[in-house]
Protein backbone atom coordinates (compact mmCIF):
# COMPACT_ATOMS: atom_id res chain seq x y z
CA SER A 1 10.51 2.92 5.48
CA TRP A 2 7.27 2.56 3.60
CA GLY A 3 8.20 5.49 1.35
CA LYS A 4 11.29 3.66 0.08
CA ILE A 5 9.29 0.46 -0.45
CA LYS A 6 6.67 2.36 -2.49
CA ASN A 7 9.39 4.08 -4.51
CA ASP A 8 10.80 0.65 -5.37
CA GLY A 9 7.47 -0.23 -7.03
CA TYR A 10 5.71 -2.16 -4.28
CA GLU A 11 2.06 -1.35 -3.60
CA PHE A 12 0.29 -1.60 -0.25
CA ILE A 13 -3.35 -2.70 -0.72
CA PRO A 14 -5.80 -2.72 2.19
CA VAL A 15 -8.26 -5.60 2.02
CA THR A 16 -11.82 -4.25 1.98
CA ASN A 17 -15.31 -5.68 1.58
CA GLU A 18 -15.11 -4.85 -2.12
CA ASN A 19 -11.89 -6.77 -2.84
CA PHE A 20 -12.05 -9.38 -0.07
CA ASN A 21 -12.70 -12.52 -2.15
CA GLU A 22 -9.92 -11.74 -4.65
CA LYS A 23 -7.36 -10.67 -2.05
CA ALA A 24 -8.29 -13.48 0.36
CA LEU A 25 -7.30 -15.99 -2.32
CA SER A 26 -3.95 -14.19 -2.64
CA ILE A 27 -3.44 -14.32 1.13
CA HIS A 28 -4.41 -18.02 1.21
CA LYS A 29 -1.80 -18.74 -1.46
CA LEU A 30 0.83 -16.70 0.44
CA ILE A 31 0.10 -18.50 3.71
CA ASN A 32 0.54 -21.89 2.05
CA GLU A 33 3.79 -20.80 0.43
CA ILE A 34 5.31 -18.96 3.40
CA PHE A 35 4.30 -21.18 6.31
CA SER A 36 3.90 -24.71 4.91
CA ASN A 37 7.25 -25.82 6.37
CA THR A 38 6.58 -24.55 9.90
CA TRP A 39 5.84 -26.90 12.77
CA ASN A 40 2.28 -25.67 13.40
CA PHE A 41 1.04 -25.28 9.81
CA VAL A 42 -2.34 -26.85 9.09
CA PRO A 43 -3.45 -26.57 5.46
CA ILE A 44 -7.03 -25.57 4.67
CA CYS A 45 -8.78 -25.25 1.32
CA GLN A 46 -9.62 -21.86 -0.22
CA GLU A 47 -13.32 -22.16 0.58
CA GLU A 48 -12.65 -22.91 4.25
CA PHE A 49 -10.16 -20.04 4.43
CA ILE A 50 -12.66 -17.54 3.01
CA TYR A 51 -15.41 -18.85 5.29
CA ASN A 52 -13.21 -18.62 8.40
CA TYR A 53 -11.78 -15.17 7.70
CA ASN A 54 -14.62 -13.35 5.95
CA TRP A 55 -16.11 -12.29 9.31
CA THR A 56 -13.13 -10.00 9.78
CA GLN A 57 -14.36 -7.79 6.98
CA SER A 58 -17.61 -7.06 8.78
CA GLU A 59 -15.60 -5.77 11.72
CA LYS A 60 -14.36 -2.19 11.57
CA ASN A 61 -11.61 -3.10 14.02
CA CYS A 62 -9.53 -5.28 11.70
CA TYR A 63 -6.59 -4.43 9.51
CA ILE A 64 -5.83 -6.80 6.65
CA GLY A 65 -3.61 -5.97 3.72
CA ILE A 66 -1.24 -7.26 1.11
CA VAL A 67 1.78 -5.95 -0.74
CA GLU A 68 2.06 -6.48 -4.46
CA ASN A 69 5.17 -6.14 -6.61
CA LYS A 70 5.40 -4.32 -9.96
CA ASN A 71 3.77 -7.32 -11.67
CA SER A 72 0.73 -7.19 -9.33
CA GLU A 73 1.88 -10.41 -7.64
CA ALA A 74 1.04 -10.68 -3.93
CA ILE A 75 4.32 -10.98 -2.03
CA ALA A 76 3.42 -10.11 1.58
CA PHE A 77 0.42 -9.73 3.88
CA TYR A 78 -0.59 -8.76 7.40
CA PHE A 79 -3.51 -9.18 9.78
CA ALA A 80 -4.25 -7.28 12.99
CA HIS A 81 -7.45 -6.83 15.01
CA GLN A 82 -8.80 -5.15 18.08
CA ASP A 83 -8.70 -7.09 21.34
CA ILE A 84 -12.45 -7.42 21.87
CA LEU A 85 -12.03 -9.16 25.22
CA ASN A 86 -10.37 -6.17 26.86
CA LYS A 87 -13.07 -3.62 27.68
CA ARG A 88 -10.74 -1.28 29.64
CA LYS A 89 -8.29 -0.41 26.89
CA LYS A 90 -8.47 -0.05 23.14
CA ARG A 91 -5.79 -2.60 22.26
CA LEU A 92 -4.64 -3.69 18.79
CA ILE A 93 -3.20 -7.18 18.37
CA PHE A 94 -0.78 -7.82 15.50
CA LYS A 95 -1.54 -11.45 14.66
CA ILE A 96 0.51 -12.28 11.60
CA ILE A 97 2.80 -10.86 8.96
CA GLY A 98 4.13 -12.96 6.12
CA VAL A 99 6.70 -12.09 3.44
CA LYS A 100 7.70 -14.42 0.62
CA LYS A 101 11.22 -15.76 1.07
CA GLU A 102 12.71 -14.04 -1.95
CA TYR A 103 11.45 -10.64 -0.71
CA ARG A 104 12.76 -10.88 2.84
CA GLY A 105 15.51 -8.57 4.01
CA ILE A 106 14.42 -5.50 2.01
CA GLY A 107 12.29 -3.94 4.74
CA LEU A 108 8.79 -5.15 3.79
CA GLY A 109 8.11 -6.66 7.22
CA ASP A 110 9.24 -3.50 8.97
CA ALA A 111 7.17 -1.36 6.62
CA LEU A 112 4.07 -3.46 7.26
CA LEU A 113 4.55 -3.33 11.03
CA TYR A 114 4.90 0.42 10.89
CA GLN A 115 1.90 0.75 8.56
CA ILE A 116 -0.32 -1.15 11.00
CA TYR A 117 1.07 0.83 13.94
CA ARG A 118 0.39 4.11 12.08
CA LEU A 119 -3.19 3.08 11.26
CA GLY A 120 -3.73 2.01 14.87
CA THR A 121 -2.49 5.30 16.26
CA GLN A 122 -4.76 7.16 13.83
CA ASP A 123 -7.66 5.09 15.16
CA LYS A 124 -6.69 5.99 18.76
CA TYR A 125 -5.51 2.61 20.05
CA ASP A 126 -4.01 2.78 23.56
CA GLU A 127 -1.96 -0.41 23.47
CA PHE A 128 -0.40 -2.64 20.85
CA ILE A 129 0.42 -6.31 21.17
CA PHE A 130 2.94 -7.78 18.74
CA SER A 131 1.89 -11.35 19.36
CA THR A 132 4.18 -13.24 17.03
CA MET A 133 7.45 -11.36 17.30
CA ARG A 134 10.67 -12.78 18.61
CA GLY A 135 11.91 -11.34 21.87
CA ASP A 136 15.14 -10.17 20.28
CA ASN A 137 13.39 -8.17 17.55
CA ASN A 138 14.02 -4.53 18.41
CA ARG A 139 12.64 -3.03 15.19
CA ILE A 140 9.38 -2.01 16.85
CA LEU A 141 11.14 0.01 19.51
CA GLN A 142 13.32 1.64 16.86
CA MET A 143 10.22 2.55 14.83
CA VAL A 144 8.06 4.02 17.57
CA GLY A 145 10.85 5.56 19.62
CA LYS A 146 10.30 6.71 23.17
CA GLU A 147 6.57 7.33 22.78
CA CYS A 148 5.85 3.80 23.94
CA GLU A 149 6.75 1.56 26.83
CA ILE A 150 6.79 -2.21 26.93
CA PHE A 151 4.06 -3.34 29.33
CA ARG A 152 4.55 -7.08 28.99
CA LYS A 153 7.12 -9.47 27.49
CA TYR A 154 6.67 -13.08 26.51
CA LYS A 155 9.19 -15.75 25.66
CA THR A 156 8.95 -18.62 23.26
CA TYR A 157 10.82 -21.81 24.02
CA GLU A 158 11.94 -24.00 21.16
CA LEU A 159 13.06 -27.38 22.40
CA ILE A 160 14.85 -30.23 20.70
CA VAL A 161 14.30 -33.66 22.20
CA LYS A 162 17.58 -35.59 22.34
């Protein structure tokens, strides 16, 4: 839970207009470190990253945050935004969560997912899309309990050419 993570000395920091440039550089560094060995990673420079993602801060319907350890080092981040194409429902899309390798397995990812879910329910979202989660990840259902139903499932196919 987030309470345990906070008690262990980790700090959750929402990214705001006031701290965007500083925290965006931390997120850029985390993205390069966490995802550089993935098949779809495309590196971009800091300036391009800030230019591409700064629009999110002008939107009230975005959730961006980082987690820092006791030494104020950024170790995890998340990004979620409202589905602006769906006019019928107020839907929140979880786009990405990243946790540095050495901090995985202690519950940071779960805590961030729950934090975004909690913020979304406070802001009266009707539906949530966890767009980058594996199909066998049941942590969301364990967190939200029976108050939700799955309205759509997707599969990802990973193929090896022989």
